[in-house]
Short mmCIF file of C-alpha atoms and ligand atoms in Angstrom, two decimals:
data_model
loop_
_atom_site.label_atom_id
_atom_site.label_comp_id
_atom_site.label_asym_id
_atom_site.label_seq_id
_atom_site.Cartn_x
_atom_site.Cartn_y
_atom_site.Cartn_z
CA MET A 1 -21.63 12.02 -19.87
CA SER A 2 -21.04 14.39 -16.90
CA LEU A 3 -21.19 14.49 -13.10
CA VAL A 4 -21.22 17.48 -10.83
CA ILE A 5 -20.46 17.06 -7.47
CA ARG A 6 -22.06 20.52 -5.29
CA ASN A 7 -20.69 22.35 -2.42
CA GLY A 8 -18.26 19.90 -0.84
CA GLU A 9 -15.34 20.99 0.96
CA ILE A 10 -12.19 20.18 -1.46
CA VAL A 11 -9.17 19.18 0.19
CA THR A 12 -5.69 18.95 -1.03
CA PRO A 13 -2.38 18.77 0.33
CA ASN A 14 -2.17 22.77 0.20
CA GLU A 15 -6.07 23.94 -0.29
CA ARG A 16 -9.36 23.88 1.47
CA TYR A 17 -12.38 25.41 0.07
CA VAL A 18 -15.91 24.64 -0.90
CA ALA A 19 -16.70 24.53 -4.48
CA ASP A 20 -18.64 22.59 -7.30
CA ILE A 21 -16.43 20.17 -9.57
CA PHE A 22 -17.74 19.18 -12.77
CA CYS A 23 -16.60 16.17 -14.43
CA GLU A 24 -16.86 15.92 -18.35
CA ASP A 25 -16.26 11.95 -19.21
CA GLU A 26 -13.27 10.99 -17.33
CA THR A 27 -12.12 14.41 -16.73
CA ILE A 28 -12.35 17.33 -14.01
CA THR A 29 -13.13 20.49 -16.47
CA ARG A 30 -14.16 23.03 -14.11
CA ILE A 31 -13.74 23.84 -10.45
CA GLY A 32 -15.95 26.84 -9.35
CA THR A 33 -19.59 28.06 -7.56
CA HIS A 34 -22.63 27.76 -8.73
CA LEU A 35 -21.49 26.01 -11.87
CA GLU A 36 -23.95 26.01 -14.54
CA VAL A 37 -24.33 22.53 -16.13
CA PRO A 38 -26.16 20.32 -18.85
CA ASN A 39 -29.57 19.36 -17.96
CA GLU A 40 -28.74 15.91 -18.31
CA CYS A 41 -25.52 15.97 -15.84
CA LYS A 42 -25.77 13.85 -12.68
CA THR A 43 -25.75 15.67 -9.23
CA VAL A 44 -23.83 14.53 -6.09
CA ASP A 45 -24.98 16.73 -3.15
CA ALA A 46 -21.75 16.90 -1.10
CA THR A 47 -22.77 19.60 1.61
CA GLY A 48 -21.21 19.23 4.77
CA LYS A 49 -18.90 16.43 3.38
CA TYR A 50 -15.13 16.56 2.15
CA VAL A 51 -14.30 15.81 -1.09
CA PHE A 52 -10.85 14.19 -1.35
CA PRO A 53 -8.66 13.02 -4.46
CA GLY A 54 -9.33 9.48 -4.92
CA PHE A 55 -6.78 7.57 -2.65
CA ILE A 56 -3.67 5.72 -3.61
CA ASP A 57 -2.56 2.57 -1.87
CA PRO A 58 1.20 2.22 -3.02
CA HIS A 59 1.72 -1.58 -2.14
CA VAL A 60 -0.65 -4.43 -2.34
CA HIS A 61 -0.45 -8.07 -3.31
CA ILE A 62 -3.78 -9.15 -4.71
CA TYR A 63 -2.31 -11.93 -6.92
CA LEU A 64 0.22 -13.78 -4.80
CA PRO A 65 1.55 -17.35 -4.54
CA PHE A 66 3.71 -16.94 -1.46
CA MET A 67 4.62 -19.76 1.23
CA GLY A 68 3.08 -22.68 -0.36
CA THR A 69 -0.26 -20.94 -0.91
CA SER A 70 -1.96 -17.84 -2.64
CA ALA A 71 -3.67 -15.05 -1.39
CA LYS A 72 -7.40 -14.97 -1.42
CA ASP A 73 -8.77 -12.02 -3.02
CA THR A 74 -9.28 -11.91 -6.87
CA HIS A 75 -8.73 -8.42 -8.78
CA GLU A 76 -12.50 -8.38 -8.66
CA THR A 77 -12.76 -8.74 -4.81
CA ALA A 78 -9.66 -6.52 -3.83
CA SER A 79 -10.83 -3.50 -6.14
CA ARG A 80 -14.43 -3.57 -5.03
CA ALA A 81 -12.87 -3.45 -1.36
CA ALA A 82 -10.56 -1.10 -2.23
CA LEU A 83 -13.35 1.41 -3.77
CA VAL A 84 -15.73 0.95 -1.11
CA GLY A 85 -12.86 2.23 1.37
CA GLY A 86 -12.08 5.05 -0.96
CA THR A 87 -8.88 3.82 -2.82
CA THR A 88 -9.37 4.36 -6.12
CA THR A 89 -5.66 3.44 -7.44
CA PHE A 90 -3.55 0.84 -6.31
CA VAL A 91 -0.02 -0.43 -7.14
CA GLU A 92 0.17 -4.12 -7.08
CA MET A 93 3.60 -6.00 -6.57
CA ILE A 94 4.63 -8.49 -9.30
CA CYS A 95 6.27 -11.09 -7.23
CA PRO A 96 7.68 -13.73 -9.57
CA SER A 97 9.24 -16.95 -8.15
CA ARG A 98 13.05 -16.91 -9.17
CA GLU A 99 12.28 -19.61 -12.02
CA GLU A 100 10.02 -17.44 -13.30
CA LYS A 101 11.17 -15.10 -16.43
CA PRO A 102 10.14 -11.13 -15.47
CA ARG A 103 8.65 -10.71 -18.93
CA GLU A 104 6.29 -13.65 -18.30
CA ALA A 105 5.35 -12.51 -15.04
CA PHE A 106 4.46 -9.05 -15.98
CA GLU A 107 1.99 -10.64 -18.82
CA LEU A 108 0.66 -13.11 -16.14
CA TRP A 109 -0.03 -10.18 -13.26
CA LEU A 110 -1.51 -7.53 -15.90
CA GLY A 111 -3.72 -10.47 -17.55
CA LYS A 112 -4.91 -11.10 -14.17
CA ALA A 113 -6.00 -7.13 -13.31
CA GLU A 114 -6.88 -6.32 -16.88
CA GLY A 115 -10.95 -7.03 -17.50
CA THR A 116 -11.31 -7.53 -13.97
CA SER A 117 -10.34 -4.69 -11.79
CA ALA A 118 -12.74 -2.36 -10.92
CA CYS A 119 -10.28 0.42 -9.81
CA ASP A 120 -7.28 1.83 -11.80
CA PHE A 121 -3.90 0.00 -10.93
CA SER A 122 -0.24 -0.22 -11.55
CA PHE A 123 2.58 -2.50 -10.51
CA HIS A 124 5.69 -2.46 -8.84
CA MET A 125 7.98 -4.95 -10.74
CA GLY A 126 9.57 -7.38 -8.57
CA VAL A 127 12.98 -8.37 -9.24
CA THR A 128 13.55 -11.99 -7.63
CA ARG A 129 16.65 -13.22 -9.54
CA TYR A 130 19.08 -11.41 -11.86
CA GLY A 131 19.98 -13.67 -14.49
CA GLU A 132 21.22 -13.15 -18.18
CA SER A 133 18.43 -11.99 -19.96
CA THR A 134 17.02 -9.98 -16.59
CA GLU A 135 18.45 -6.25 -18.03
CA SER A 136 16.80 -6.63 -21.30
CA GLU A 137 13.33 -7.79 -19.91
CA LEU A 138 13.43 -5.00 -17.09
CA ARG A 139 13.97 -2.53 -19.67
CA GLU A 140 10.87 -3.75 -21.89
CA ILE A 141 8.84 -3.75 -18.87
CA VAL A 142 9.74 -0.27 -18.11
CA SER A 143 9.08 0.48 -21.62
CA ARG A 144 5.69 -0.88 -21.11
CA GLY A 145 4.89 1.43 -18.65
CA VAL A 146 6.16 0.05 -15.22
CA SER A 147 8.49 2.58 -13.77
CA SER A 148 9.51 1.22 -10.51
CA PHE A 149 11.03 -1.99 -9.47
CA LYS A 150 10.72 -3.89 -5.80
CA VAL A 151 13.35 -5.98 -4.34
CA PHE A 152 13.03 -8.34 -1.31
CA LEU A 153 16.36 -8.58 1.06
CA ALA A 154 14.31 -10.89 3.25
CA TYR A 155 12.74 -14.43 2.14
CA LYS A 156 15.57 -16.46 1.57
CA GLY A 157 15.31 -18.97 -1.07
CA ALA A 158 11.93 -17.30 -2.23
CA PHE A 159 11.78 -13.54 -3.36
CA GLY A 160 15.05 -12.41 -1.64
CA VAL A 161 17.90 -11.41 -3.89
CA SER A 162 21.52 -11.65 -2.96
CA ASP A 163 24.16 -8.53 -2.62
CA GLU A 164 25.16 -8.97 -6.29
CA GLU A 165 21.76 -8.87 -7.42
CA LEU A 166 20.57 -5.99 -5.45
CA TYR A 167 23.76 -4.06 -6.48
CA ARG A 168 22.93 -4.91 -10.47
CA THR A 169 19.21 -4.08 -10.06
CA LEU A 170 19.78 -0.60 -8.49
CA SER A 171 22.37 -0.01 -11.03
CA LEU A 172 20.14 -0.68 -13.92
CA ALA A 173 17.12 1.19 -11.78
CA LYS A 174 19.65 4.30 -11.77
CA SER A 175 20.36 4.06 -15.42
CA LEU A 176 16.82 3.95 -16.26
CA GLY A 177 15.41 6.57 -14.29
CA VAL A 178 13.31 4.11 -12.08
CA ILE A 179 12.66 3.84 -8.50
CA THR A 180 13.51 0.91 -6.43
CA THR A 181 11.23 -0.55 -3.70
CA ALA A 182 12.58 -2.72 -1.07
CA HIS A 183 11.44 -5.08 1.71
CA CYS A 184 14.38 -4.52 4.12
CA GLU A 185 14.87 -6.81 6.63
CA ASN A 186 18.29 -9.31 7.02
CA ALA A 187 17.32 -12.51 5.52
CA ASP A 188 20.21 -14.72 7.30
CA LEU A 189 19.72 -13.02 10.54
CA ILE A 190 16.17 -14.08 10.32
CA GLN A 191 16.87 -17.63 9.09
CA GLN A 192 19.11 -18.19 12.19
CA LEU A 193 16.91 -16.46 14.70
CA GLN A 194 14.09 -18.79 13.23
CA MET A 195 16.30 -21.71 13.65
CA ARG A 196 17.15 -21.36 17.24
CA LEU A 197 13.57 -20.58 18.11
CA LEU A 198 12.48 -23.67 16.77
CA SER A 199 15.06 -25.86 18.32
CA GLU A 200 14.04 -24.34 21.54
CA GLY A 201 10.44 -25.46 21.07
CA LYS A 202 9.28 -21.68 20.60
CA THR A 203 6.90 -22.43 17.65
CA GLY A 204 3.75 -20.40 18.46
CA PRO A 205 2.77 -17.30 16.42
CA GLU A 206 3.85 -14.96 19.43
CA TRP A 207 7.86 -16.01 18.32
CA HIS A 208 7.37 -14.51 14.76
CA TYR A 209 8.53 -11.03 16.34
CA TRP A 210 11.47 -12.33 18.15
CA SER A 211 12.66 -14.32 14.98
CA ARG A 212 12.78 -10.21 13.29
CA PRO A 213 13.08 -8.09 15.98
CA PRO A 214 13.99 -4.45 15.13
CA VAL A 215 17.29 -4.72 14.60
CA VAL A 216 16.93 -7.25 11.83
CA GLU A 217 14.73 -4.32 10.05
CA ALA A 218 17.03 -1.54 10.77
CA GLU A 219 20.14 -3.59 9.77
CA GLY A 220 17.97 -4.03 6.19
CA VAL A 221 17.58 -0.47 6.06
CA HIS A 222 21.19 0.11 6.46
CA HIS A 223 22.14 -2.29 3.89
CA LEU A 224 19.68 -0.86 1.37
CA MET A 225 21.23 2.70 2.23
CA THR A 226 24.94 1.47 1.71
CA PHE A 227 23.61 0.05 -1.87
CA ALA A 228 21.80 3.22 -2.66
CA ARG A 229 24.51 5.31 -1.72
CA MET A 230 27.29 3.36 -3.90
CA THR A 231 24.59 3.42 -7.11
CA GLY A 232 23.26 6.68 -6.80
CA ALA A 233 19.73 4.75 -7.25
CA HIS A 234 16.25 6.20 -5.96
CA VAL A 235 14.85 3.52 -3.40
CA TYR A 236 11.71 3.45 -1.15
CA VAL A 237 11.30 1.62 1.86
CA VAL A 238 8.20 -0.45 1.99
CA HIS A 239 6.24 -1.04 5.42
CA LEU A 240 8.80 0.53 7.80
CA SER A 241 7.53 -0.58 11.17
CA CYS A 242 10.03 0.86 13.84
CA ALA A 243 11.90 3.84 15.40
CA GLU A 244 15.24 2.04 14.58
CA ALA A 245 14.69 1.72 10.94
CA LEU A 246 13.13 4.88 10.37
CA ARG A 247 16.73 6.45 11.93
CA GLU A 248 18.74 4.75 9.58
CA ALA A 249 16.54 5.96 6.80
CA ILE A 250 16.52 9.61 7.87
CA ARG A 251 20.63 9.45 8.63
CA ALA A 252 21.20 8.70 5.01
CA ALA A 253 18.50 10.83 3.57
CA ALA A 254 20.61 13.64 5.57
CA GLU A 255 23.33 12.41 3.84
CA GLY A 256 22.32 12.85 0.46
CA VAL A 257 20.76 9.20 0.03
CA ASN A 258 17.63 9.54 -2.17
CA VAL A 259 15.14 7.69 -0.12
CA TRP A 260 11.40 7.86 0.68
CA VAL A 261 9.75 5.66 3.27
CA GLU A 262 6.51 4.42 3.42
CA THR A 263 4.64 2.89 6.63
CA LEU A 264 1.27 0.88 7.18
CA ILE A 265 -1.99 1.40 8.66
CA GLN A 266 -1.22 -1.73 10.83
CA TYR A 267 1.90 -0.52 12.55
CA LEU A 268 0.05 2.64 13.46
CA LEU A 269 -2.92 0.78 15.29
CA LEU A 270 -1.69 -2.73 15.97
CA ASP A 271 1.10 -4.16 18.27
CA ARG A 272 2.96 -7.20 18.87
CA THR A 273 0.36 -8.11 21.58
CA ASP A 274 -1.97 -8.99 18.76
CA ALA A 275 0.23 -11.58 17.77
CA GLU A 276 0.49 -12.87 21.17
CA LYS A 277 -3.43 -13.75 21.79
CA PRO A 278 -3.83 -17.13 22.68
CA ASN A 279 -5.46 -20.03 20.82
CA PHE A 280 -3.61 -19.23 17.45
CA GLU A 281 -5.50 -16.03 17.39
CA GLY A 282 -2.27 -14.16 17.04
CA ALA A 283 -1.50 -15.76 13.49
CA LYS A 284 -4.18 -13.36 12.22
CA ALA A 285 -1.63 -10.65 12.91
CA VAL A 286 1.43 -12.28 11.54
CA MET A 287 3.09 -10.27 9.08
CA SER A 288 6.84 -9.22 7.94
CA PRO A 289 8.31 -7.31 9.31
CA PRO A 290 6.35 -8.07 12.66
CA LEU A 291 3.61 -5.83 14.69
CA ARG A 292 6.19 -3.59 17.05
CA ASP A 293 5.78 -2.67 20.67
CA LYS A 294 3.32 0.26 21.09
CA ARG A 295 6.21 3.03 21.64
CA ASN A 296 6.84 2.85 18.14
CA GLN A 297 3.45 3.87 16.98
CA ASP A 298 4.12 7.71 17.83
CA VAL A 299 7.22 7.74 16.26
CA LEU A 300 5.41 6.56 13.01
CA TRP A 301 2.76 9.12 13.25
CA ASN A 302 5.16 11.87 14.22
CA GLY A 303 7.12 10.74 10.93
CA LEU A 304 3.99 11.22 8.78
CA ARG A 305 3.19 14.47 10.20
CA LYS A 306 6.77 15.57 9.92
CA GLY A 307 7.37 14.34 6.49
CA PHE A 308 10.40 11.50 7.37
CA ILE A 309 7.57 9.10 6.15
CA SER A 310 6.04 9.99 2.73
CA THR A 311 3.53 7.41 2.49
CA LEU A 312 0.79 5.13 3.96
CA ALA A 313 -0.07 2.18 2.48
CA THR A 314 -1.46 -1.41 3.51
CA ASP A 315 0.64 -4.31 1.74
CA HIS A 316 -2.56 -6.03 1.43
CA ALA A 317 -2.04 -9.59 1.60
CA PRO A 318 -5.21 -12.14 2.64
CA PHE A 319 -4.57 -15.44 3.74
CA ASP A 320 -7.67 -17.01 5.25
CA PHE A 321 -7.57 -17.98 9.07
CA ALA A 322 -9.15 -21.31 8.91
CA THR A 323 -7.46 -22.85 5.85
CA GLN A 324 -4.21 -21.05 5.47
CA LYS A 325 -2.74 -19.13 8.68
CA VAL A 326 -3.23 -23.01 10.17
CA MET A 327 -0.42 -23.96 7.72
CA GLY A 328 1.76 -22.52 10.63
CA ARG A 329 0.10 -23.85 13.66
CA ASP A 330 3.12 -26.20 14.61
CA ASP A 331 5.79 -23.76 13.23
CA PHE A 332 5.19 -20.13 13.35
CA THR A 333 7.30 -19.95 9.99
CA LYS A 334 4.93 -21.55 7.83
CA ILE A 335 2.20 -18.82 8.80
CA PRO A 336 1.59 -17.16 5.54
CA ASN A 337 2.67 -13.32 6.43
CA GLY A 338 0.26 -10.97 5.46
CA ILE A 339 -2.38 -8.56 7.88
CA PRO A 340 -4.90 -7.27 4.94
CA SER A 341 -6.28 -3.78 5.31
CA LEU A 342 -7.20 -2.48 2.09
CA GLU A 343 -10.53 -1.48 2.51
CA ASP A 344 -10.19 -0.18 5.71
CA ARG A 345 -6.63 2.11 5.37
CA ILE A 346 -8.61 5.34 4.87
CA ASN A 347 -11.20 5.40 7.28
CA LEU A 348 -9.12 4.10 10.04
CA TYR A 349 -6.38 6.91 9.08
CA TYR A 350 -8.82 9.62 9.04
CA THR A 351 -10.72 8.19 12.26
CA TYR A 352 -7.38 7.97 14.39
CA GLY A 353 -5.35 10.07 12.40
CA VAL A 354 -7.44 13.34 11.73
CA LYS A 355 -10.10 13.14 14.18
CA ARG A 356 -7.46 12.20 16.84
CA ALA A 357 -5.25 15.38 15.90
CA ARG A 358 -2.30 13.28 14.87
CA ILE A 359 -2.18 14.50 11.66
CA ASP A 360 -4.13 17.31 9.60
CA LEU A 361 -6.67 16.77 7.00
CA HIS A 362 -3.88 18.01 4.28
CA GLN A 363 -1.28 15.43 5.70
CA PHE A 364 -4.06 12.97 5.44
CA VAL A 365 -4.19 13.33 1.77
CA GLU A 366 -0.83 14.03 0.90
CA THR A 367 0.28 10.71 2.41
CA ALA A 368 -2.53 8.70 1.54
CA SER A 369 -2.50 9.86 -1.96
CA THR A 370 -0.83 12.72 -3.42
CA GLN A 371 2.76 11.76 -2.42
CA THR A 372 2.73 8.03 -3.93
CA ALA A 373 1.27 10.30 -7.17
CA LYS A 374 4.20 11.99 -7.29
CA LEU A 375 6.70 9.60 -6.53
CA PHE A 376 5.50 6.89 -9.05
CA GLY A 377 4.77 9.17 -11.98
CA LEU A 378 0.90 9.44 -11.66
CA PHE A 379 0.83 12.92 -10.70
CA PRO A 380 -1.30 15.16 -11.55
CA ARG A 381 -3.70 12.79 -13.45
CA LYS A 382 -3.94 11.00 -10.06
CA GLY A 383 -3.78 12.29 -6.22
CA THR A 384 -4.89 15.58 -6.49
CA ILE A 385 -8.35 17.49 -7.63
CA GLN A 386 -7.63 20.30 -10.47
CA LEU A 387 -8.60 20.94 -13.99
CA GLY A 388 -7.38 18.04 -16.42
CA SER A 389 -7.08 15.47 -13.57
CA ASP A 390 -8.82 12.15 -13.66
CA ALA A 391 -12.09 12.73 -11.85
CA ASP A 392 -11.30 10.05 -9.16
CA LEU A 393 -13.07 11.49 -6.35
CA VAL A 394 -13.99 10.60 -2.59
CA VAL A 395 -16.98 12.26 -1.28
CA TYR A 396 -16.48 11.66 2.31
CA ASP A 397 -19.20 11.83 5.28
CA PRO A 398 -17.71 12.63 8.59
CA ASP A 399 -20.64 12.13 10.55
CA TYR A 400 -20.93 8.48 9.85
CA ARG A 401 -20.35 6.07 12.60
CA GLY A 402 -19.89 2.39 11.95
CA THR A 403 -17.80 -0.68 13.68
CA ILE A 404 -15.11 -2.82 11.50
CA SER A 405 -16.43 -6.41 10.68
CA SER A 406 -15.47 -9.44 8.67
CA ARG A 407 -19.27 -9.89 8.72
CA THR A 408 -19.46 -7.14 6.41
CA HIS A 409 -16.47 -6.59 4.67
CA GLN A 410 -15.73 -6.77 1.00
CA MET A 411 -12.26 -8.62 1.66
CA ASN A 412 -12.58 -12.08 0.37
CA LEU A 413 -11.42 -13.20 3.99
CA ASP A 414 -13.00 -14.91 7.01
CA TYR A 415 -11.34 -12.58 9.49
CA ASN A 416 -10.56 -8.81 9.95
CA SER A 417 -7.75 -7.81 12.25
CA PHE A 418 -9.59 -4.65 12.99
CA GLU A 419 -12.41 -6.27 13.83
CA GLY A 420 -14.41 -4.15 16.53
CA PHE A 421 -12.49 -0.83 15.50
CA GLU A 422 -14.72 2.07 15.47
CA ILE A 423 -14.74 4.48 12.29
CA GLU A 424 -15.60 7.91 12.26
CA GLY A 425 -16.29 8.70 8.78
CA ARG A 426 -16.43 6.74 5.39
CA PRO A 427 -16.96 7.60 1.59
CA HIS A 428 -20.55 8.52 0.64
CA VAL A 429 -19.83 8.66 -3.04
CA VAL A 430 -16.77 7.12 -4.80
CA THR A 431 -16.01 8.12 -8.59
CA VAL A 432 -13.35 6.37 -10.86
CA ARG A 433 -12.71 8.47 -13.89
CA GLY A 434 -16.09 10.00 -13.58
CA GLN A 435 -18.46 7.42 -13.02
CA ILE A 436 -19.59 6.36 -9.68
CA ALA A 437 -18.46 3.32 -8.19
CA VAL A 438 -19.54 3.28 -4.51
CA ARG A 439 -22.78 4.88 -3.05
CA ASP A 440 -23.25 4.67 1.24
CA GLY A 441 -20.78 2.06 1.60
CA LYS A 442 -22.29 -0.21 -1.40
CA PHE A 443 -20.07 -1.06 -4.67
CA VAL A 444 -22.12 0.26 -7.54
CA GLY A 445 -19.14 0.11 -10.10
CA GLU A 446 -18.06 -1.87 -12.96
CA ASN A 447 -15.84 -4.85 -12.55
CA GLY A 448 -13.32 -4.64 -15.28
CA ARG A 449 -13.42 -0.81 -15.93
CA GLY A 450 -10.09 -0.36 -13.85
CA ARG A 451 -7.31 0.51 -16.77
CA PHE A 452 -3.66 -0.26 -16.28
CA LEU A 453 -1.72 3.10 -15.67
CA GLN A 454 1.33 3.30 -17.41
CA ARG A 455 3.97 5.17 -15.81
CA GLN A 456 6.95 7.15 -16.95
CA PRO A 457 10.38 6.67 -15.63
CA ASN A 458 12.20 10.17 -13.73
CA HIS A 459 9.18 11.20 -11.66
CA PHE A 460 10.72 11.16 -8.33
CA ALA A 461 9.16 13.40 -5.86
CA THR A 462 11.58 16.22 -4.63
O1 URP B 1 3.74 -10.05 5.81
C1 URP B 1 4.11 -9.68 4.51
N1 URP B 1 4.47 -8.13 4.63
N2 URP B 1 3.60 -10.12 3.51
C2 URP B 1 3.28 -9.73 2.18
C3 URP B 1 4.68 -9.73 1.27
C4 URP B 1 5.43 -8.56 1.92
O2 URP B 1 6.87 -9.09 2.60
O3 URP B 1 5.38 -7.59 1.64
ZN1 ZN B 2 7.44 -7.08 2.41
ZN1 ZN B 3 4.12 -6.30 0.37
#
């Protein structure tokens, strides 16, 4: 089986040129002009379009039992949404409860994705407790191809770890050459602030922000930096939302701490006022860390442009408004946290980043694909367009114009936080390992074709 993509403008972090790409079976085998191909070869005309490496989302939740409910997407619906939006690989967080054994959790999450996902996938292994068997179980999970951990400094009593558990996790990660991703907010401060707000009768979604102000996140990042410094572990701050937190990471990096930073499309385009909308509408914009004051958006865009922030993710965590967000109608601490955007990340990032000249095309590809592949051991199989790489390609139409709406999205969700946002571009064709999975906004791929990507340790970006 072969496929040729003709005359597209290929864009990687350091190159931009017009050429044909020839894919044999699952792999890119030739790049050049006027390529001669077999008669039976499928052809995609990419004239006037960009060809990007398949985008990678380094932080999603699909199977997620959380806050008394469970996230709405399945691997089928989420992978379709991802592909339609140009994301050909995602890395899902395995989030076991404190009672669940890591090995059982790994099997559970893997079993849910295998045979259902239409795109390739990998996992970060959540460490939510450090007990007697944790070390041996984590060693086994790493040997099976999961070369990154996840810890939560927030969510006390649920996923959150103690300082002892954090220290032991990072020490093990260091010895295994595994990178640890971390949700950085101080859990005790949140708990105290939540109790104070509720006791004052402040129960609406607009108070979520005040239970987790920037200083709570900055303290979380500072805390992680201290532990990373003491253990020498490589760490990755997930969903960083504000200037105060970024300052902590940059300072630590300048002092030699091995830290990388991720931000989200939500923090670049939405802000605190979205969670202040009346009639409980604000609940649609409740996530943690919370949406911030608008002034932070320029700081995050600058961080992406200058390389202080390495990756742009979604932290996709879908909970329906009518049946799930509503659980917190009388108490904002019970609103399931999450703002889904797996489907819209790339079109929004292109429109409000590249088209508005906040980032260039190379920075776009680097932060939405290549850097994730490098940090998490997927490069050069994923994240680039070169001979031998998987033929995960996004033929992108910069002339497309459309509007985001829950009426037309693929995500299994009754609202879209980006409802009404204009987009100026979308994937025309998306391929997964040489097979066309999307054409003009329609999923034409195969559920279950997605493959679990095993990753080796010691692949940190330099
Ligand atoms: O609000 C969020 N971020 N929900 C998903 C869980 C997490 O903290 O990543
Ligand atoms: Zn988180
Ligand atoms: Zn998350």
